[in-house]
Short mmCIF file of C-alpha atoms in Angstrom, two decimals:
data_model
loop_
_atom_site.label_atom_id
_atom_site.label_comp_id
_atom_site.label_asym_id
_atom_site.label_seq_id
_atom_site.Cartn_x
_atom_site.Cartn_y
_atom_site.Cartn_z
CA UNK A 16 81.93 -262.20 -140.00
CA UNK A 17 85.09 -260.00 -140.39
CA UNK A 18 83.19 -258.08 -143.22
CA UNK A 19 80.58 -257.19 -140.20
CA UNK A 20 83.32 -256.06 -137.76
CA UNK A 21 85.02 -254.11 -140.01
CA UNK A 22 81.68 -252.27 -141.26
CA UNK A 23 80.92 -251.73 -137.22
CA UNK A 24 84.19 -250.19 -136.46
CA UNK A 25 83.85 -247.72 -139.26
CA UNK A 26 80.88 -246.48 -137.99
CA UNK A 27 81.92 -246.34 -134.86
CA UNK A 28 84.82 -244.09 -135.85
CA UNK A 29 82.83 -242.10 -138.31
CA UNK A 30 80.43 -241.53 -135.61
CA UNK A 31 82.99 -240.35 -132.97
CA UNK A 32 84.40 -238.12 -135.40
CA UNK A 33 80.53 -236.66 -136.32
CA UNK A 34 80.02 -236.23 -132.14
CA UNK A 35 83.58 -234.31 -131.76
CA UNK A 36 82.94 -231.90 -134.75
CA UNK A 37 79.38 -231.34 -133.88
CA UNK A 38 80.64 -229.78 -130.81
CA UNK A 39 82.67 -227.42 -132.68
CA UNK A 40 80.06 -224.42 -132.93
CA UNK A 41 82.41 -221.79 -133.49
CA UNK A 42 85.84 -221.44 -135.06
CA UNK A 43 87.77 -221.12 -131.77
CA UNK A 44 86.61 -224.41 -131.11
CA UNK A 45 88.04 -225.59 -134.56
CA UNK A 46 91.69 -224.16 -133.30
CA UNK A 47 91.16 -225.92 -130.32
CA UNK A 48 90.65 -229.04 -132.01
CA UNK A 49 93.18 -228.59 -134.32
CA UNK A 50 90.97 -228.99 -136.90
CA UNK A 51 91.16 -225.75 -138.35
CA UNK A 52 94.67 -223.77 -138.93
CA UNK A 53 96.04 -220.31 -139.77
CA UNK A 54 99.80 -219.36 -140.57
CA UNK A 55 101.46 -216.07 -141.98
CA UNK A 56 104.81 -215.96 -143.03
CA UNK A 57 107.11 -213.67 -145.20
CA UNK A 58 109.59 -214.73 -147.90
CA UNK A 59 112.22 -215.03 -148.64
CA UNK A 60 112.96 -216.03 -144.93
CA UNK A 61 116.79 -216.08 -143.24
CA UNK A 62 117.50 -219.84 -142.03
CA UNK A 63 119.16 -220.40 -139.20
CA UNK A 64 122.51 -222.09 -138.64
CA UNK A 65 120.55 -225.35 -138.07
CA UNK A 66 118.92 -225.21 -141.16
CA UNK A 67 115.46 -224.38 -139.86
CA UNK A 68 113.08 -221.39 -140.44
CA UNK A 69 113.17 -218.31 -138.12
CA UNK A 70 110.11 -218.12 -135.87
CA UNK A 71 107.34 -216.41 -137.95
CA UNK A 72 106.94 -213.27 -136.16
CA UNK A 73 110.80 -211.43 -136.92
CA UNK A 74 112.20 -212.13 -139.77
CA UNK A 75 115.86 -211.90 -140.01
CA UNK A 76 116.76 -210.71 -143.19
CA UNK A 77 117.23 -207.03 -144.37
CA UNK A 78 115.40 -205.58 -147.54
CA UNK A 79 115.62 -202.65 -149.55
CA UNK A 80 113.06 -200.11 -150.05
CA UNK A 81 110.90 -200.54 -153.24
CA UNK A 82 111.91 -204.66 -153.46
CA UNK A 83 108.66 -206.69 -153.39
CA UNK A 84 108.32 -208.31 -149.95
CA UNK A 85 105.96 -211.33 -150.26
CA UNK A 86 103.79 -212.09 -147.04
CA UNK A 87 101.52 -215.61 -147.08
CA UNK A 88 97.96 -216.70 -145.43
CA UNK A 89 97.64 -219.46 -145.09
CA UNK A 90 94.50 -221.25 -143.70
CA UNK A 91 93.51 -225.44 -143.83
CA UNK A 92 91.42 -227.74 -141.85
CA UNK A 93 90.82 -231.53 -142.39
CA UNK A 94 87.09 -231.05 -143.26
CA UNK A 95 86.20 -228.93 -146.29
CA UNK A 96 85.48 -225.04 -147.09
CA UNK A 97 81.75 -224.29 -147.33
CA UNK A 98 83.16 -220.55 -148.64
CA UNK A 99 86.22 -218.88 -149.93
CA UNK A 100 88.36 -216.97 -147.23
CA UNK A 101 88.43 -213.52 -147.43
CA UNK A 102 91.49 -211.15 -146.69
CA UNK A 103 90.30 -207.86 -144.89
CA UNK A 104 91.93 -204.96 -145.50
CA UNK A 105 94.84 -203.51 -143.41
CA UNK A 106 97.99 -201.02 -143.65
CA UNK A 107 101.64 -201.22 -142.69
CA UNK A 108 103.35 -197.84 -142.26
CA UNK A 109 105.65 -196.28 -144.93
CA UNK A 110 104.76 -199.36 -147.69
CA UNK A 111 102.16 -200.32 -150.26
CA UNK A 112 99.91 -203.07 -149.84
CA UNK A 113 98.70 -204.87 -152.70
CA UNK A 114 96.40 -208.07 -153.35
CA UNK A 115 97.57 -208.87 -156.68
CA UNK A 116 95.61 -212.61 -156.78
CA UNK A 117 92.15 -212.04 -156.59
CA UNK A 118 91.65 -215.97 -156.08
CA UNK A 119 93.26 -217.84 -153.67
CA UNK A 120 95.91 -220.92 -154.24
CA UNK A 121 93.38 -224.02 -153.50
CA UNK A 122 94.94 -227.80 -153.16
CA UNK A 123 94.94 -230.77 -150.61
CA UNK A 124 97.85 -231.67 -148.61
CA UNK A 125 98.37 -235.29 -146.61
CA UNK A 126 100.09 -235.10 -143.61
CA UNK A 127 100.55 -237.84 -141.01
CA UNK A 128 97.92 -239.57 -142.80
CA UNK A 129 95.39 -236.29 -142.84
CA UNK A 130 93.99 -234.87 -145.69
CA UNK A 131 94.22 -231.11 -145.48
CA UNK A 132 91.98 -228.85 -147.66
CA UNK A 133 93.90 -225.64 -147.77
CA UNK A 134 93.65 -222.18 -149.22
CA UNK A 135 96.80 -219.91 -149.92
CA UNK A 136 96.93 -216.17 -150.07
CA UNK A 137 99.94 -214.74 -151.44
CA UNK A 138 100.06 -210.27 -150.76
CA UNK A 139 102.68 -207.94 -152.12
CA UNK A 140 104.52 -205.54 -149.44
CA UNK A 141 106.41 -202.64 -150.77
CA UNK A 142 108.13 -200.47 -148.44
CA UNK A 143 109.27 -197.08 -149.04
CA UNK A 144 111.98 -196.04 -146.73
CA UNK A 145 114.23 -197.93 -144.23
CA UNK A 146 113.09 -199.00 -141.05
CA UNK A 147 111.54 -201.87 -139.10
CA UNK A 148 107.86 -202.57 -140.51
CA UNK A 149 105.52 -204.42 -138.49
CA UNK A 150 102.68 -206.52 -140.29
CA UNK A 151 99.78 -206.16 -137.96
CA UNK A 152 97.73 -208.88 -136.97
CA UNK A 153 94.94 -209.77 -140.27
CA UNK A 154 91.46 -210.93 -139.68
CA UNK A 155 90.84 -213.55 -142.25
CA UNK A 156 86.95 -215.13 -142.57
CA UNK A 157 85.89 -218.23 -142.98
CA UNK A 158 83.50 -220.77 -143.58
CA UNK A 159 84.01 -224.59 -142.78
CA UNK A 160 81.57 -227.13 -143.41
CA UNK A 161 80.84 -228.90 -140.24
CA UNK A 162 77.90 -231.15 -141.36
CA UNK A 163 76.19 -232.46 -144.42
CA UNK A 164 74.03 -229.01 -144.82
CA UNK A 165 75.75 -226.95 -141.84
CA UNK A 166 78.46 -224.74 -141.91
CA UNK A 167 80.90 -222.91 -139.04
CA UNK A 168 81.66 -219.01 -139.94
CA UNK A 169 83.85 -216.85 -138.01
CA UNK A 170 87.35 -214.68 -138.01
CA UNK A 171 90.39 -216.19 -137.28
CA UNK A 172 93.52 -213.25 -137.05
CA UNK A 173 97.16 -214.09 -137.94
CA UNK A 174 100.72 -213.41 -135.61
CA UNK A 175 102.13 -210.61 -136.19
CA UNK A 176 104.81 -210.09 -138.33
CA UNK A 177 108.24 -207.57 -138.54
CA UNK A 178 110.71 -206.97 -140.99
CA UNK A 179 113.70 -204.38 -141.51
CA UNK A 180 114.55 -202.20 -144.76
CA UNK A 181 117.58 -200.73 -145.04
CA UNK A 182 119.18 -198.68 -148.27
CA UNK A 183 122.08 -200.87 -149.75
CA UNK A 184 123.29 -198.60 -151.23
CA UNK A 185 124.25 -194.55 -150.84
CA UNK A 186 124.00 -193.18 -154.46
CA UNK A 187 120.02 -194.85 -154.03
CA UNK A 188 118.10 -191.69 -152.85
CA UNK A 189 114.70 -190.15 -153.44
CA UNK A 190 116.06 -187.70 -155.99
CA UNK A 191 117.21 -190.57 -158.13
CA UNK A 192 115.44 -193.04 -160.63
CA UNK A 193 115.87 -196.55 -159.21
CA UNK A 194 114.07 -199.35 -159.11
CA UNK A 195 114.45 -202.94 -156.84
CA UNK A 196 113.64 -205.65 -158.91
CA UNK A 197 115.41 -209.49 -159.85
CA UNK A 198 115.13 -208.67 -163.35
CA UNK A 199 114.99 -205.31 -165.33
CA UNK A 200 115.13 -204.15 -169.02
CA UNK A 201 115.36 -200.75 -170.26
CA UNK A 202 114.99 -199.99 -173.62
CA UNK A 203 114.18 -196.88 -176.39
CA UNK A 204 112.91 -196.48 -179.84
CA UNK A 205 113.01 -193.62 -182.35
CA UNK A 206 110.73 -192.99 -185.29
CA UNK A 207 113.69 -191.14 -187.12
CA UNK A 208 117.00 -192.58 -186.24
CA UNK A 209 119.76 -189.89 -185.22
CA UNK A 210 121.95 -187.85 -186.76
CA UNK A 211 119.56 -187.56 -189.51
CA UNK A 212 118.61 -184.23 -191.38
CA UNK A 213 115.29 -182.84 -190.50
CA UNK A 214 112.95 -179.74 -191.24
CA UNK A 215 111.26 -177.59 -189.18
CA UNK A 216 107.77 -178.90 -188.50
CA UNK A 217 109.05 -182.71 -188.55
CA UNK A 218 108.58 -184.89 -185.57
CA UNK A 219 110.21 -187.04 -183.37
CA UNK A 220 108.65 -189.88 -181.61
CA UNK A 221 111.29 -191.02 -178.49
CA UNK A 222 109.33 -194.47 -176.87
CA UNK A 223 110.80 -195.64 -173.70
CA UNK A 224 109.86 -198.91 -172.50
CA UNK A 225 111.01 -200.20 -168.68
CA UNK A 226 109.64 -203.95 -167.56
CA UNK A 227 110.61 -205.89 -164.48
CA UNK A 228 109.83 -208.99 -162.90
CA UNK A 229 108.54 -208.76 -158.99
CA UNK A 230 107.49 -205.51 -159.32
CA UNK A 231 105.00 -202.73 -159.68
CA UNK A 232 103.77 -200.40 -162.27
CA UNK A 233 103.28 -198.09 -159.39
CA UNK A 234 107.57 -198.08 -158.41
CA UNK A 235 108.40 -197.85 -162.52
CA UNK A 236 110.00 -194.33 -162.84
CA UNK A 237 108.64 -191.71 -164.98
CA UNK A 238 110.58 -189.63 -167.54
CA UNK A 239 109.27 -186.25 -168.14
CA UNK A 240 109.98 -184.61 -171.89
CA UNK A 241 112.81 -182.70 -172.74
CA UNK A 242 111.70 -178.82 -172.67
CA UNK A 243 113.23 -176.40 -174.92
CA UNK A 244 112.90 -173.22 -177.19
CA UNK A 245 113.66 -175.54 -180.56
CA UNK A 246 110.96 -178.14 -179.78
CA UNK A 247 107.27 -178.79 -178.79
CA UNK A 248 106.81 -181.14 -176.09
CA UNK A 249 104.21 -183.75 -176.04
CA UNK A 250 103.55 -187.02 -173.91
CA UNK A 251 100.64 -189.34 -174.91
CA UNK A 252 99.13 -191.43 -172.16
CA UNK A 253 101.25 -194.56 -172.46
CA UNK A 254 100.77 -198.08 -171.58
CA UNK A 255 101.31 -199.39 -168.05
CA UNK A 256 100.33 -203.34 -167.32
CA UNK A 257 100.67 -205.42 -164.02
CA UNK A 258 100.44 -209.00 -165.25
CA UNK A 259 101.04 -212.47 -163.54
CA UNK A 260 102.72 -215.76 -164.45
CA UNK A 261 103.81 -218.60 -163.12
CA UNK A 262 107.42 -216.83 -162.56
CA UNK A 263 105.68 -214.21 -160.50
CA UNK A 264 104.33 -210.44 -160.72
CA UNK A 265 105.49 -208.65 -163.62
CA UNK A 266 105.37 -204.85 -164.19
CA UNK A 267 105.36 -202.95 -168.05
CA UNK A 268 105.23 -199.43 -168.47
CA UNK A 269 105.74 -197.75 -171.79
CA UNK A 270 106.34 -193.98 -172.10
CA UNK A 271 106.22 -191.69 -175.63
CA UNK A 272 107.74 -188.12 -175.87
CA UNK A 273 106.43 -186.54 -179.11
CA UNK A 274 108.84 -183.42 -180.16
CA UNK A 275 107.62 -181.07 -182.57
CA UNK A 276 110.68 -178.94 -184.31
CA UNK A 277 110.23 -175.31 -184.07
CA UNK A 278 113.31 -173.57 -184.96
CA UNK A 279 116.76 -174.90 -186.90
CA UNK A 280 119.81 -175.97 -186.21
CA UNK A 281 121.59 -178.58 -184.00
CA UNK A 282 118.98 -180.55 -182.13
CA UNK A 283 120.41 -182.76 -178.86
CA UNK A 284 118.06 -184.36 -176.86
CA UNK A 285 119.25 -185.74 -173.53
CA UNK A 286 119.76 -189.31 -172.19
CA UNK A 287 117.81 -191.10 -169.69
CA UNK A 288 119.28 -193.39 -167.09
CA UNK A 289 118.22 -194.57 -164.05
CA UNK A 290 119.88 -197.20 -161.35
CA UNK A 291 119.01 -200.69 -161.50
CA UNK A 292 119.34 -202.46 -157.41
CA UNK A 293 119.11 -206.66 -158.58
CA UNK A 294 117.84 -208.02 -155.70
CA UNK A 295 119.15 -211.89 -156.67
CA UNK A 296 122.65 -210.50 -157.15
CA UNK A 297 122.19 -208.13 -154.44
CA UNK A 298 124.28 -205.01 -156.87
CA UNK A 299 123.77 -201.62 -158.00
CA UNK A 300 123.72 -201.61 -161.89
CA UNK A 301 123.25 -198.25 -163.64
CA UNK A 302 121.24 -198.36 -167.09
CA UNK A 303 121.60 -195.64 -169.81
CA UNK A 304 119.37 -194.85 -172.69
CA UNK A 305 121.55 -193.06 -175.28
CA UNK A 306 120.00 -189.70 -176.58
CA UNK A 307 120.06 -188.25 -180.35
CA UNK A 308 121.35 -185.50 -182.44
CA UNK A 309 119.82 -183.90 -185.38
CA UNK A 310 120.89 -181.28 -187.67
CA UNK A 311 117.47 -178.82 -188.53
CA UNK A 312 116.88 -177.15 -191.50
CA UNK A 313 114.76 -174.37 -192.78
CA UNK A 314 111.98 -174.80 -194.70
CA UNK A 315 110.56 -171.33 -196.85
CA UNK A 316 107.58 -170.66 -194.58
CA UNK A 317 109.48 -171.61 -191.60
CA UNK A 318 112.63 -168.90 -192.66
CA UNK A 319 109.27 -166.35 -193.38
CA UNK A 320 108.15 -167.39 -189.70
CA UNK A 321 111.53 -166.83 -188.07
CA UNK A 322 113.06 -164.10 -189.86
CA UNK A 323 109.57 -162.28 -190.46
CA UNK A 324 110.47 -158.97 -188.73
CA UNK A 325 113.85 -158.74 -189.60
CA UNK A 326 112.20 -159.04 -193.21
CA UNK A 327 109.79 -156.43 -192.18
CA UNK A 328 111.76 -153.78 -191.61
CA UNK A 329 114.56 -154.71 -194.47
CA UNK A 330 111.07 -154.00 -196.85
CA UNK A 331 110.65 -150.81 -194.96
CA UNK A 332 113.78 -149.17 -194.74
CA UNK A 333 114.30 -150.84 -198.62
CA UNK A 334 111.34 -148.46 -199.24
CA UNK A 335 112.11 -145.81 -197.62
CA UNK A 336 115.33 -145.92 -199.44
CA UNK A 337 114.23 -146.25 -203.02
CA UNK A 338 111.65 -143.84 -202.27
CA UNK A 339 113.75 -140.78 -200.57
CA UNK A 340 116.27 -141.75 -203.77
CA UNK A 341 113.71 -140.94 -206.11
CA UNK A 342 112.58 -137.98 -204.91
CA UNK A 343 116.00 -136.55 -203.94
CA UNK A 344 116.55 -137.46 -208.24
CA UNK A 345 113.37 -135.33 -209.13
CA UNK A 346 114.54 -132.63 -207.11
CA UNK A 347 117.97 -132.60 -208.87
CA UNK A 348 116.17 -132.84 -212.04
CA UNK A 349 114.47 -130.12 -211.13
CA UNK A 350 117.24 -128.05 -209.17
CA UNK A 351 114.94 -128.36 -205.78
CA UNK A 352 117.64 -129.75 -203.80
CA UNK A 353 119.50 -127.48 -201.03
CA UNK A 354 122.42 -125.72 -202.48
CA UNK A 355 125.14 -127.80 -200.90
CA UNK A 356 123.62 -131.05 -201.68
CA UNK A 357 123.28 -129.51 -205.30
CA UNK A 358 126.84 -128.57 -205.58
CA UNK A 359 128.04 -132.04 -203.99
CA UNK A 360 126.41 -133.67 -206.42
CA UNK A 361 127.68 -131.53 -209.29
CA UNK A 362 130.94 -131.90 -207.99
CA UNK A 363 131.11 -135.62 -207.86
CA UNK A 364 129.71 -135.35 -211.13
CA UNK A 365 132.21 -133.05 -212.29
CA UNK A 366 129.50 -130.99 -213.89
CA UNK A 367 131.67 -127.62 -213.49
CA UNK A 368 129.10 -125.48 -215.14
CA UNK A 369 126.48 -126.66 -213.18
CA UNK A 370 128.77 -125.75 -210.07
CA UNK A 371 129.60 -122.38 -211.29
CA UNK A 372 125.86 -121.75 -211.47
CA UNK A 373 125.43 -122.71 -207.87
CA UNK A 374 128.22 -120.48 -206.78
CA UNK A 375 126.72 -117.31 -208.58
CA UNK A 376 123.48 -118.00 -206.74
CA UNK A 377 124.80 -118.53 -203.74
CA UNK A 378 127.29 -115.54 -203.94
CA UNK A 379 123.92 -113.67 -205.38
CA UNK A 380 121.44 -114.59 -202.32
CA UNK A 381 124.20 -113.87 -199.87
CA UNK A 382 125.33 -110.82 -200.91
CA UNK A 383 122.44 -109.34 -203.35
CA UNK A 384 125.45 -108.55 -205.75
CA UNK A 385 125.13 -109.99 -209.12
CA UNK A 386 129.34 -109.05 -210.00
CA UNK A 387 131.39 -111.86 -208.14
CA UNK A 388 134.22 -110.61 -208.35
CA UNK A 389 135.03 -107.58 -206.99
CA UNK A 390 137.73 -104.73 -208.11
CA UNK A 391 141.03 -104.67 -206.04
CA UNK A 392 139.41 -107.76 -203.59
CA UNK A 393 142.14 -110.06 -202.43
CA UNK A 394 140.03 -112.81 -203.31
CA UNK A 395 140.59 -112.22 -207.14
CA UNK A 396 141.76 -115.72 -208.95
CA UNK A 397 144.88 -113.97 -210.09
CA UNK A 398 146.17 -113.45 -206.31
CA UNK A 399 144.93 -117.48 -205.54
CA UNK A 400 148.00 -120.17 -207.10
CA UNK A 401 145.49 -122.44 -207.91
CA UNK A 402 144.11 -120.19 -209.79
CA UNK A 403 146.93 -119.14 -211.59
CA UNK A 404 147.60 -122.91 -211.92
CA UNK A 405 144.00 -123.44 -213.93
CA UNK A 406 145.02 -120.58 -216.26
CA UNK A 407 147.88 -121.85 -217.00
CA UNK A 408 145.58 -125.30 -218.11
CA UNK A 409 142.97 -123.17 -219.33
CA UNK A 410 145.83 -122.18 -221.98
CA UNK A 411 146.58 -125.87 -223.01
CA UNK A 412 142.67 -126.06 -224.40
CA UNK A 413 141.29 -128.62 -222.49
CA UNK A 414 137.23 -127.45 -222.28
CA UNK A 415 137.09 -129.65 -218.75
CA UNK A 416 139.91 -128.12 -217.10
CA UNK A 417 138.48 -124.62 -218.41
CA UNK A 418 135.24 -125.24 -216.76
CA UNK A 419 136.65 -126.50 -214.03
CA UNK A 420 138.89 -123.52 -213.35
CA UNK A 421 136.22 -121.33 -213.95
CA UNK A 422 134.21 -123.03 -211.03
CA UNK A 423 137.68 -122.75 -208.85
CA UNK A 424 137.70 -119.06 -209.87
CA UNK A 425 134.08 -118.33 -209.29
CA UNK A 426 134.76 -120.68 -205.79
CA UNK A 427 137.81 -118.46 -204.95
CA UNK A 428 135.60 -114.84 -205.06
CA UNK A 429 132.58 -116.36 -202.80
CA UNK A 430 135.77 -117.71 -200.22
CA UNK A 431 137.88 -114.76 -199.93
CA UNK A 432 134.92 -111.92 -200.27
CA UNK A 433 135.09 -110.05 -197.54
CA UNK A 434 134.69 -110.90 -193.48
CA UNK A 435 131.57 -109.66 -193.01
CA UNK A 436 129.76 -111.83 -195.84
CA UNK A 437 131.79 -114.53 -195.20
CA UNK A 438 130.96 -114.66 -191.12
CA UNK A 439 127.28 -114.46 -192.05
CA UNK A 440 127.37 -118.14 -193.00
CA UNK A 441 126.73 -120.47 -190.03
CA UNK A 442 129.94 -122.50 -188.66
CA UNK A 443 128.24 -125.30 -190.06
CA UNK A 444 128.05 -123.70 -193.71
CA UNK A 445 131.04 -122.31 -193.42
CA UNK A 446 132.85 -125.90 -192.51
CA UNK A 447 130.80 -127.53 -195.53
CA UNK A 448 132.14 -124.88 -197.66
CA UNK A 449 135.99 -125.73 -196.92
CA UNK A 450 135.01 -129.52 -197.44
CA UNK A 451 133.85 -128.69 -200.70
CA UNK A 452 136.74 -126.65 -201.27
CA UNK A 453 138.66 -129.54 -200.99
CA UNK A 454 136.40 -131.66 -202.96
CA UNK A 455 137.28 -129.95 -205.86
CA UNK A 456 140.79 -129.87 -205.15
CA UNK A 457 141.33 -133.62 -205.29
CA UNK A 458 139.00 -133.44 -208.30
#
């Protein structure tokens, strides 16, 4: 008997319930019900002095730009989901908007003795600049079984939601590398250490590797190469990542500067840094990547490469050299060479005859007299000291000197013949002529 009550009051509740949902045709009338729910909220969340939540549509608490701002959809009803919810697309102003979970969070909840089947959307917010950002209201579909075969679609839309950014921090500005982010790591690695000795043509590899936790590969910084005159810039593609865990979003982005070494020397490539805002600890920590030195050396087709056209013309003007020496020799050989030169060279040479020959042919073409010494002139070697000086060597019978004064004596009849011959020499000549003069003096 109490087994049959029991089985008719089931029914009768089970039947109730079937009558009440069947008249939900539409998700408004779900809401109505309170059958079916939908809730947005951002975290974190500021609490109020009582402990409790703020009301979901202003959040309290400030953020910075670039920290990850979390915003949750939730949606549950006491029946079950004929469909997965879907998340239509909107925009907030100034941030980026990602869907990171392609599936949503599904579980069952009790409450007040009512199983709730809900599913849980969880969207990354990343504003840009500071301000007040307002969520806009999301249209969210679903699809809740309302019947053994029969379903209830429709759009439900979530409150509104507004949050502020501010900077925290005055050295954090656009021109900067910074990144928002609980955790951070920056970190480098060479292929040649520093301060080691290198060649031109080698290669350096610099790999820089930045990974945080709560953020995106899209807020990582970029490093360009160092430029310069001694290296060769490369940059490969690199590896960027956004992965997932159970600790949240995580963000990996590896960068590689290749430098090719064109010219020697000292080698200094520059450090990287950027500024580090921890959102847990809510401080500014700056982050420094050392850079490197190297000392460059030349290798024999590198010195050819770099020195090629001061070798050039060293081989040109080498040749020119050797061969204007050569044929300025032949000519002496052969008695070709202008009369000065001639008699420099004879001179330095202390080859008196040779100079007393040049004399008599220059005294000859200048004058067209063959006799250089001329009767009663005041040119004659006996009224010139020097002269007198030579004779009185010539008597000691030293053959140089002898020559030598000869030379003097023929030298002192071309020098003091008379005005006219002597003025028909150029100022030039006649200049050369008293340097020469001297020339043999000393000698």
């Amino acid at each position: 008997m109490m087994r049959f009550i029991y089985t008719a009051i089931c029914c009768l509740v089970l039947q109730v319930g079937v009558v009440n949902f069947a008249h939900a045709t539409t998700v408004q009338d779900l809401l109505q019900q309170n059958k079916l729910q939908i809730k947005a909220w951002i975290e974190p969340t500021q609490k109020n002095t009582d402990g409790a939540l703020n009301s979901l549509d202003i959040i309290g608490s400030e953020f910075a730009p670039r920290q990850q701002v979390d915003l949750y959809i939730q949606v549950k009803t006491d029946r079950w989901f004929a469909a997965g919810t879907y998340i239509s697309p909107f925009s907030v102003d100034n941030s980026l908007v990602l869907q990171r979970n392609k599936l949503a969070n599904n579980y069952a909840q009790r409450e007040k003795g009512i199983t709730w089947s809900i599913q849980e959307w969880q969207l990354t917010l990343y504003p840009q600049l500071s301000g007040e950002y307002i969520v806009p209201a999301i249209p969210v579909s679903v699809s809740i079984a309302s019947a053994p075969g029969e379903k209830v679609t429709g759009h439900l839309l979530t409150t509104p939601l507004s949050f502020n950014v501010a900077l925290p921090d005055a050295r954090l500005s656009q021109d900067v590398n910074w990144v928002a982010a609980p955790e951070l790591t920056f970190s480098q690695v060479w292929n040649i250490e520093p301060d080691s000795e290198l060649k031109v043509g080698d290669a350096i590899t610099r790999t820089v590797t930045i990974a945080g936790r709560d953020t995106s590969i899209m807020l990582l910084p970029d490093f360009a190469p160092f430029q310069s005159d001694h290296v060769q810039s490369f940059r490969d593609k690199g590896n960027a990542r956004d992965s997932e865990n159970r600790d949240g979003f995580y963000a990996y982005k590896s960068i590689t500067h290749t430098y090719i070494i064109q010219k020697n020397g000292q080698l200094d490539l520059p450090e990287l840094s950027l500024l580090w805002w921890n959102t847990e600890t809510q401080t500014l920590q700056p982050l420094t990547l050392p850079g490197g030195q190297w000392s460059v050396q030349h290798t024999p087709a590198s010195f050819v490469r770099a020195y090629q056209m001061w070798i050039l013309s060293s081989l040109i003007i080498g040749g020119l050299v050797i061969y204007t020496g050569q044929r300025l020799w032949r000519q002496y050989q052969h008695a070709k060479l202008p009369y000065w030169l001639m008699f420099m060279v004879n001179v330095y040479r202390q080859q008196w005859s040779l100079c007393t020959r040049d004399l008599y042919n220059q005294h000859y073409k200048c004058s067209g007299n063959r006799q250089l010494r001329q009767p009663g002139s005041r040119g004659s070697c006996r009224a010139d000291p020097l002269s007198q000086e030579q004779g009185t060597q010539q008597n000691s019978g030293n053959t140089k000197d002898n020559r030598k004064g000869r030379v003097i004596a023929a030298w002192s009849e071309l020098r003091y013949s008379t005005r006219a011959r002597w003025q028909s020499h150029s100022i030039k000549q006649q200049g050369l002529f008293l340097v020469l003069w001297l020339a043999i003096r000393v000698k």
